[in-house]
């Protein structure tokens, strides 16, 4: 019981005190689970991040699930996950209900419009980083362009596009290996 | 039954948004056309607030979208649905597959998925950029010039090497301040 509470409260702290999730969370995560709690080593954190990046879901949450499971089984996984998402749920529900009351205020509207502009700039940066990291060769470029065009001009659901891209990746790599042999 | 629909939609998002919080954006964008839960502009507000509050962005957005759709029960439903597929998958990986990320097929699948996810996020961002910097409501396209200039300045500044390390929250504060100052 004590362990489960420790997992919940540790990940609650990490979730509640870091802005941005994912990579932005790494320094805080290391301080809490590597240095303070000694649950995992530096290298293990990077391994867990690597798994988090190639599994569905939110990387920060996946990390808390993984460490929670290692420490205390399925109960630990659930407690770690709940700890990580609890601050978000509380803070966002508060902000959303407060915001509903102030939505008519001109200052709030101007600030939000300004934040949207900044977020667009930040998201463009994210897309560039992701494209640079993801497009390794001609096939990557073709998939990127095809994905953009299909998302723009076709009604194909996003999920189908992701599944097809995974299929293309596996098909091409398996064939390359056969050709090598 | 709104909660069941919310659960199913966010469970699907949790299962297929791979590679971080921003990967949920294309799926949320799809929801704006499928349901009347929230508009593209409201989604842009949600992203803006999710980026400027603590916690993982993907979770913040699911909570926000759920709250917007069906209050606090909606927020809890959407968040729980978003994390449950990963919870199961991660437990299985932690138990059986220590070297999951080195697996040949996993690597090959991601070789295809990564550029696709980048494209899908790019498309979603393109749509949000559209409604942020231009007004098409009365049939003609009117650019919000001051917003375009501020956005360009912030974008260029964030791409300069020594400034890349500045935390995004600082740029969001700059955005909010210039929004109030220039009456965007």
CSV table of C-alpha atoms in Angstrom, one decimal:
chain,number,residue,atom,x,y,z
A,1,UNK,CA,0.0,0.0,0.0
A,2,UNK,CA,2.8,2.4,1.0
A,3,UNK,CA,4.6,1.6,-2.3
A,4,UNK,CA,1.5,2.3,-4.4
A,5,UNK,CA,1.0,5.7,-2.7
A,6,UNK,CA,4.7,6.5,-3.2
A,7,UNK,CA,4.3,5.7,-6.9
A,8,UNK,CA,1.1,7.8,-7.2
A,9,UNK,CA,2.5,10.8,-5.3
A,10,UNK,CA,5.9,10.8,-7.1
A,11,UNK,CA,4.3,10.7,-10.6
A,12,UNK,CA,1.6,13.2,-9.4
A,13,UNK,CA,4.5,15.6,-8.6
A,14,UNK,CA,6.2,15.0,-11.9
A,15,UNK,CA,2.9,15.5,-13.9
A,16,UNK,CA,2.0,18.6,-11.9
A,17,UNK,CA,5.3,20.4,-12.1
A,18,UNK,CA,6.4,20.0,-15.7
A,19,UNK,CA,5.1,21.9,-18.7
A,20,UNK,CA,5.1,20.2,-22.1
A,21,UNK,CA,5.3,16.5,-21.4
A,22,UNK,CA,7.6,14.2,-23.3
A,23,UNK,CA,11.2,15.4,-23.6
A,24,UNK,CA,10.5,18.5,-21.5
A,25,UNK,CA,9.7,16.1,-18.7
A,26,UNK,CA,13.0,14.2,-18.8
A,27,UNK,CA,15.1,16.3,-16.4
A,28,UNK,CA,12.4,16.3,-13.7
A,29,UNK,CA,11.7,12.6,-14.3
A,30,UNK,CA,15.4,11.8,-13.8
A,31,UNK,CA,15.6,13.9,-10.6
A,32,UNK,CA,12.7,12.1,-9.1
A,33,UNK,CA,13.0,8.5,-10.1
A,34,UNK,CA,16.7,8.1,-10.7
A,35,UNK,CA,18.3,10.3,-8.1
A,36,UNK,CA,15.7,10.6,-5.3
A,37,UNK,CA,13.9,7.2,-5.5
A,38,UNK,CA,16.6,5.1,-7.2
A,39,UNK,CA,13.9,3.1,-8.9
A,40,UNK,CA,15.7,3.0,-12.3
A,41,UNK,CA,19.1,4.0,-13.7
A,42,UNK,CA,19.8,6.8,-16.2
A,43,UNK,CA,20.1,4.3,-19.0
A,44,UNK,CA,16.9,2.5,-18.1
A,45,UNK,CA,15.1,5.8,-18.3
A,46,UNK,CA,16.3,6.3,-21.9
A,47,UNK,CA,15.3,2.7,-22.8
A,48,UNK,CA,11.9,3.3,-21.3
A,49,UNK,CA,11.6,6.5,-23.4
A,50,UNK,CA,12.6,4.6,-26.5
A,51,UNK,CA,9.8,2.1,-25.8
A,52,UNK,CA,7.4,5.1,-25.1
A,53,UNK,CA,8.2,6.5,-28.5
A,54,UNK,CA,7.3,3.4,-30.4
A,55,UNK,CA,4.2,2.4,-28.5
A,56,UNK,CA,0.8,4.0,-28.7
A,57,UNK,CA,-0.1,6.7,-26.2
A,58,UNK,CA,1.5,9.6,-24.5
A,59,UNK,CA,5.3,9.1,-23.8
A,60,UNK,CA,5.2,10.6,-20.3
A,61,UNK,CA,2.3,8.4,-19.3
A,62,UNK,CA,3.8,5.3,-20.8
A,63,UNK,CA,7.0,6.0,-18.8
A,64,UNK,CA,5.0,6.2,-15.5
A,65,UNK,CA,3.1,3.0,-16.4
A,66,UNK,CA,6.4,1.1,-17.1
A,67,UNK,CA,8.2,2.2,-14.0
A,68,UNK,CA,5.0,1.6,-11.9
A,69,UNK,CA,4.8,-2.0,-13.3
A,70,UNK,CA,8.5,-2.7,-12.6
A,71,UNK,CA,8.1,-1.5,-9.0
A,72,UNK,CA,4.8,-3.0,-8.0
A,73,UNK,CA,3.1,-5.0,-10.7
A,74,UNK,CA,-0.2,-4.2,-12.3
A,75,UNK,CA,-1.4,-2.1,-9.3
A,76,UNK,CA,1.8,-0.1,-9.5
A,77,UNK,CA,1.3,0.5,-13.2
A,78,UNK,CA,-2.2,1.8,-12.6
A,79,UNK,CA,-1.1,4.0,-9.7
A,80,UNK,CA,1.8,5.4,-11.6
A,81,UNK,CA,-0.5,6.2,-14.6
A,82,UNK,CA,-3.2,7.7,-12.4
A,83,UNK,CA,-0.6,9.8,-10.6
A,84,UNK,CA,0.7,11.2,-13.9
A,85,UNK,CA,-2.7,12.2,-15.3
A,86,UNK,CA,-4.4,13.4,-12.0
A,87,UNK,CA,-2.8,16.9,-12.0
A,88,UNK,CA,-3.8,17.4,-15.7
A,89,UNK,CA,-7.4,16.4,-15.0
A,90,UNK,CA,-7.7,18.7,-11.9
A,91,UNK,CA,-5.9,21.7,-13.5
A,92,UNK,CA,-7.6,21.5,-16.9
A,93,UNK,CA,-11.1,21.1,-15.4
A,94,UNK,CA,-10.5,24.1,-13.2
A,95,UNK,CA,-9.2,26.3,-16.0
A,96,UNK,CA,-11.9,25.2,-18.5
A,97,UNK,CA,-14.7,26.1,-16.0
A,98,UNK,CA,-13.0,29.4,-15.1
A,99,UNK,CA,-12.4,30.2,-18.7
A,100,UNK,CA,-16.1,29.6,-19.6
A,101,UNK,CA,-16.9,32.5,-17.3
A,102,UNK,CA,-14.3,34.9,-18.7
A,103,UNK,CA,-14.7,34.0,-22.3
A,104,UNK,CA,-16.5,37.4,-22.9
A,105,UNK,CA,-13.7,39.4,-21.4
A,106,UNK,CA,-11.8,41.3,-24.2
A,107,UNK,CA,-8.4,40.9,-22.4
A,108,UNK,CA,-8.8,37.1,-22.2
A,109,UNK,CA,-9.8,36.9,-25.8
A,110,UNK,CA,-6.8,39.0,-26.9
A,111,UNK,CA,-4.4,36.9,-24.7
A,112,UNK,CA,-5.9,33.7,-26.1
A,113,UNK,CA,-5.5,35.0,-29.7
A,114,UNK,CA,-1.9,35.8,-28.9
A,115,UNK,CA,-1.3,32.4,-27.4
A,116,UNK,CA,-2.7,30.7,-30.5
A,117,UNK,CA,-0.2,32.6,-32.6
A,118,UNK,CA,2.7,31.5,-30.4
A,119,UNK,CA,1.4,27.9,-30.4
A,120,UNK,CA,1.2,27.9,-34.2
A,121,UNK,CA,4.9,29.0,-34.3
A,122,UNK,CA,5.8,26.3,-31.8
A,123,UNK,CA,3.8,23.6,-33.6
A,124,UNK,CA,5.5,24.5,-37.0
A,125,UNK,CA,8.8,24.0,-35.2
A,126,UNK,CA,7.6,20.6,-33.9
A,127,UNK,CA,6.5,19.5,-37.4
A,128,UNK,CA,9.9,20.5,-38.8
A,129,UNK,CA,11.7,18.5,-36.1
A,130,UNK,CA,9.5,15.5,-36.5
A,131,UNK,CA,9.9,15.6,-40.3
A,132,UNK,CA,13.7,15.8,-40.1
A,133,UNK,CA,13.8,12.9,-37.6
A,134,UNK,CA,11.3,10.8,-39.5
A,135,UNK,CA,12.2,11.3,-43.1
A,136,UNK,CA,15.4,9.3,-43.6
A,137,UNK,CA,15.3,8.5,-47.3
A,138,UNK,CA,13.2,8.7,-50.5
A,139,UNK,CA,10.5,6.4,-49.2
A,140,UNK,CA,10.2,8.5,-46.1
A,141,UNK,CA,9.7,11.6,-48.2
A,142,UNK,CA,7.2,9.8,-50.4
A,143,UNK,CA,5.2,8.7,-47.4
A,144,UNK,CA,5.3,12.2,-45.9
A,145,UNK,CA,4.0,13.8,-49.1
A,146,UNK,CA,1.5,11.1,-49.7
A,147,UNK,CA,0.2,11.4,-46.1
A,148,UNK,CA,-0.1,15.2,-46.4
A,149,UNK,CA,-2.0,15.0,-49.8
A,150,UNK,CA,-4.3,12.1,-48.7
A,151,UNK,CA,-5.1,13.9,-45.4
A,152,UNK,CA,-5.9,17.1,-47.4
A,153,UNK,CA,-7.8,15.7,-50.3
A,154,UNK,CA,-9.2,12.3,-49.4
A,155,UNK,CA,-11.7,11.2,-46.8
A,156,UNK,CA,-9.5,8.3,-45.7
A,157,UNK,CA,-9.6,8.1,-41.8
A,158,UNK,CA,-6.3,9.0,-40.0
A,159,UNK,CA,-6.2,5.6,-38.4
A,160,UNK,CA,-6.1,3.8,-41.8
A,161,UNK,CA,-3.3,6.1,-43.0
A,162,UNK,CA,-1.2,5.2,-39.9
A,163,UNK,CA,-1.8,1.4,-40.4
A,164,UNK,CA,-1.0,1.6,-44.1
A,165,UNK,CA,2.3,3.5,-43.3
A,166,UNK,CA,3.2,0.8,-40.8
A,167,UNK,CA,2.5,-1.9,-43.4
A,168,UNK,CA,4.6,-0.1,-46.1
A,169,UNK,CA,7.5,0.2,-43.6
A,170,UNK,CA,7.4,-3.6,-42.7
A,171,UNK,CA,6.9,-4.6,-46.4
A,172,UNK,CA,9.8,-2.5,-47.7
A,173,UNK,CA,12.2,-3.5,-45.0
A,174,UNK,CA,11.4,-7.2,-45.2
A,175,UNK,CA,11.9,-7.1,-49.0
A,176,UNK,CA,15.2,-5.2,-48.6
A,177,UNK,CA,16.4,-8.0,-46.3
A,178,UNK,CA,15.4,-10.7,-48.8
A,179,UNK,CA,17.2,-8.9,-51.6
A,180,UNK,CA,20.4,-8.7,-49.5
A,181,UNK,CA,20.3,-12.5,-49.1
B,1,UNK,CA,-25.0,7.9,-24.9
B,2,UNK,CA,-22.4,10.6,-25.1
B,3,UNK,CA,-20.0,9.0,-22.6
B,4,UNK,CA,-19.8,5.7,-24.6
B,5,UNK,CA,-19.1,7.6,-27.8
B,6,UNK,CA,-16.5,9.7,-26.0
B,7,UNK,CA,-14.9,6.6,-24.6
B,8,UNK,CA,-14.7,4.8,-28.0
B,9,UNK,CA,-13.3,7.9,-29.8
B,10,UNK,CA,-10.6,8.6,-27.2
B,11,UNK,CA,-9.7,4.9,-26.9
B,12,UNK,CA,-9.1,4.9,-30.6
B,13,UNK,CA,-7.0,8.0,-30.3
B,14,UNK,CA,-5.0,6.5,-27.5
B,15,UNK,CA,-4.4,3.4,-29.6
B,16,UNK,CA,-3.2,5.1,-32.7
B,17,UNK,CA,-1.6,8.4,-31.7
B,18,UNK,CA,2.0,7.3,-31.7
B,19,UNK,CA,5.0,9.4,-30.9
B,20,UNK,CA,3.9,12.0,-28.3
B,21,UNK,CA,1.1,14.4,-27.4
B,22,UNK,CA,1.1,16.3,-30.7
B,23,UNK,CA,0.2,13.1,-32.5
B,24,UNK,CA,-3.3,13.4,-30.9
B,25,UNK,CA,-4.0,16.6,-32.8
B,26,UNK,CA,-4.8,15.1,-36.2
B,27,UNK,CA,-7.3,12.8,-34.5
B,28,UNK,CA,-8.9,15.6,-32.6
B,29,UNK,CA,-9.1,17.6,-35.8
B,30,UNK,CA,-11.0,14.6,-37.3
B,31,UNK,CA,-13.5,14.8,-34.4
B,32,UNK,CA,-14.3,18.4,-35.3
B,33,UNK,CA,-15.7,17.2,-38.7
B,34,UNK,CA,-17.3,14.0,-37.3
B,35,UNK,CA,-19.2,15.5,-34.3
B,36,UNK,CA,-20.4,18.9,-33.1
B,37,UNK,CA,-18.4,18.5,-29.9
B,38,UNK,CA,-16.0,21.4,-30.6
B,39,UNK,CA,-15.0,23.6,-33.5
B,40,UNK,CA,-11.5,24.0,-35.1
B,41,UNK,CA,-11.1,27.3,-33.3
B,42,UNK,CA,-12.1,25.8,-30.0
B,43,UNK,CA,-9.6,23.0,-30.7
B,44,UNK,CA,-6.9,25.7,-31.3
B,45,UNK,CA,-7.8,27.2,-27.9
B,46,UNK,CA,-7.5,23.8,-26.3
B,47,UNK,CA,-4.1,23.3,-27.7
B,48,UNK,CA,-3.0,26.7,-26.6
B,49,UNK,CA,-4.1,26.1,-23.0
B,50,UNK,CA,-2.8,22.5,-22.9
B,51,UNK,CA,0.6,23.8,-23.9
B,52,UNK,CA,0.6,26.5,-21.2
B,53,UNK,CA,-0.5,24.3,-18.3
B,54,UNK,CA,1.5,21.6,-16.4
B,55,UNK,CA,1.2,18.0,-17.5
B,56,UNK,CA,1.5,16.0,-20.7
B,57,UNK,CA,-0.1,17.9,-23.6
B,58,UNK,CA,-1.9,14.8,-24.9
B,59,UNK,CA,-3.6,14.3,-21.5
B,60,UNK,CA,-4.4,17.9,-21.1
B,61,UNK,CA,-6.1,18.0,-24.5
B,62,UNK,CA,-8.1,14.9,-23.9
B,63,UNK,CA,-9.3,16.3,-20.5
B,64,UNK,CA,-10.2,19.6,-22.1
B,65,UNK,CA,-12.0,18.1,-25.1
B,66,UNK,CA,-13.9,15.7,-22.7
B,67,UNK,CA,-14.8,18.6,-20.4
B,68,UNK,CA,-15.9,20.8,-23.3
B,69,UNK,CA,-18.1,17.9,-24.6
B,70,UNK,CA,-19.7,16.6,-21.4
B,71,UNK,CA,-18.4,18.4,-18.3
B,72,UNK,CA,-16.3,16.7,-15.5
B,73,UNK,CA,-17.6,13.1,-16.2
B,74,UNK,CA,-16.7,13.8,-19.9
B,75,UNK,CA,-13.2,14.9,-18.9
B,76,UNK,CA,-12.7,11.7,-16.8
B,77,UNK,CA,-14.1,9.5,-19.5
B,78,UNK,CA,-11.9,10.9,-22.3
B,79,UNK,CA,-8.7,10.9,-20.2
B,80,UNK,CA,-9.3,7.3,-19.0
B,81,UNK,CA,-10.1,6.2,-22.5
B,82,UNK,CA,-7.0,7.8,-23.9
B,83,UNK,CA,-4.6,6.1,-21.5
B,84,UNK,CA,-6.2,2.7,-21.2
B,85,UNK,CA,-4.9,1.1,-24.5
B,86,UNK,CA,-1.3,2.2,-23.6
B,87,UNK,CA,-1.7,0.9,-20.0
B,88,UNK,CA,-2.4,-2.6,-21.3
B,89,UNK,CA,0.2,-2.5,-24.0
B,90,UNK,CA,3.0,-1.2,-21.7
B,91,UNK,CA,2.2,-3.8,-19.1
B,92,UNK,CA,2.5,-6.6,-21.7
B,93,UNK,CA,5.8,-5.1,-23.0
B,94,UNK,CA,7.2,-4.7,-19.5
B,95,UNK,CA,6.3,-8.3,-18.7
B,96,UNK,CA,7.3,-10.2,-21.9
B,97,UNK,CA,9.3,-8.1,-24.3
B,98,UNK,CA,12.3,-6.4,-22.7
B,99,UNK,CA,13.9,-5.5,-26.0
B,100,UNK,CA,10.7,-4.5,-27.8
B,101,UNK,CA,12.1,-1.4,-29.3
B,102,UNK,CA,15.0,-3.4,-30.9
B,103,UNK,CA,12.5,-5.8,-32.6
B,104,UNK,CA,13.0,-5.9,-36.4
B,105,UNK,CA,9.3,-5.6,-37.2
B,106,UNK,CA,8.7,-2.9,-34.7
B,107,UNK,CA,11.6,-0.9,-36.2
B,108,UNK,CA,10.3,-1.5,-39.7
B,109,UNK,CA,6.8,-0.4,-38.8
B,110,UNK,CA,8.1,2.8,-37.3
B,111,UNK,CA,10.3,3.5,-40.3
B,112,UNK,CA,6.9,3.9,-42.1
B,113,UNK,CA,4.9,5.4,-39.3
B,114,UNK,CA,7.2,8.3,-38.4
B,115,UNK,CA,7.0,10.2,-41.7
B,116,UNK,CA,3.3,9.6,-41.9
B,117,UNK,CA,2.7,11.0,-38.3
B,118,UNK,CA,4.8,14.0,-39.2
B,119,UNK,CA,2.7,14.6,-42.3
B,120,UNK,CA,-0.6,14.2,-40.4
B,121,UNK,CA,0.5,16.6,-37.7
B,122,UNK,CA,1.7,18.9,-40.5
B,123,UNK,CA,-1.7,18.8,-42.0
B,124,UNK,CA,-3.5,19.5,-38.7
B,125,UNK,CA,-1.1,22.4,-37.9
B,126,UNK,CA,-1.7,23.8,-41.4
B,127,UNK,CA,-5.5,23.9,-40.7
B,128,UNK,CA,-4.9,25.6,-37.3
B,129,UNK,CA,-2.5,28.1,-38.9
B,130,UNK,CA,-5.3,28.8,-41.4
B,131,UNK,CA,-7.9,29.8,-38.9
B,132,UNK,CA,-5.4,31.6,-36.7
B,133,UNK,CA,-3.9,33.9,-39.3
B,134,UNK,CA,-6.8,34.3,-41.8
B,135,UNK,CA,-10.5,35.0,-41.7
B,136,UNK,CA,-12.6,33.2,-44.4
B,137,UNK,CA,-16.0,33.6,-42.8
B,138,UNK,CA,-17.5,36.0,-45.4
B,139,UNK,CA,-16.3,34.2,-48.5
B,140,UNK,CA,-13.1,36.2,-48.9
B,141,UNK,CA,-9.7,35.6,-47.3
B,142,UNK,CA,-8.6,38.4,-45.0
B,143,UNK,CA,-5.2,38.0,-43.4
B,144,UNK,CA,-4.6,39.1,-39.8
B,145,UNK,CA,-1.4,41.0,-40.6
B,146,UNK,CA,-0.3,41.8,-37.1
B,147,UNK,CA,-0.8,38.1,-36.1
B,148,UNK,CA,1.2,36.9,-39.1
B,149,UNK,CA,4.1,39.3,-38.2
B,150,UNK,CA,4.1,38.3,-34.6
B,151,UNK,CA,3.9,34.6,-35.5
B,152,UNK,CA,6.7,34.9,-38.0
B,153,UNK,CA,8.9,36.7,-35.5
B,154,UNK,CA,8.3,34.0,-32.8
B,155,UNK,CA,8.9,31.2,-35.3
B,156,UNK,CA,12.2,32.6,-36.5
B,157,UNK,CA,13.4,33.3,-33.0
B,158,UNK,CA,12.5,29.7,-31.9
B,159,UNK,CA,14.6,28.4,-34.9
B,160,UNK,CA,17.8,30.2,-33.9
B,161,UNK,CA,20.2,27.8,-32.3
B,162,UNK,CA,21.0,29.5,-29.0
B,163,UNK,CA,17.3,30.3,-28.5
B,164,UNK,CA,16.1,26.8,-29.2
B,165,UNK,CA,16.6,25.8,-25.5
B,166,UNK,CA,14.2,28.4,-24.3
B,167,UNK,CA,11.2,26.7,-22.7
B,168,UNK,CA,8.0,26.8,-24.8
B,169,UNK,CA,6.1,28.4,-21.9
B,170,UNK,CA,8.2,31.5,-22.4
B,171,UNK,CA,7.0,31.9,-26.0
B,172,UNK,CA,3.5,31.3,-24.9
B,173,UNK,CA,3.8,34.1,-22.4
B,174,UNK,CA,5.3,36.3,-25.1
B,175,UNK,CA,2.3,35.4,-27.3
B,176,UNK,CA,-0.2,36.2,-24.6
B,177,UNK,CA,1.4,39.6,-23.9
B,178,UNK,CA,1.6,40.6,-27.5
B,179,UNK,CA,-2.0,39.5,-28.0
B,180,UNK,CA,-3.1,41.9,-25.2
B,181,UNK,CA,-0.7,44.7,-26.3
B,182,UNK,CA,-1.6,44.6,-30.0
B,183,UNK,CA,-5.3,43.7,-29.5
B,184,UNK,CA,-5.2,40.6,-31.7
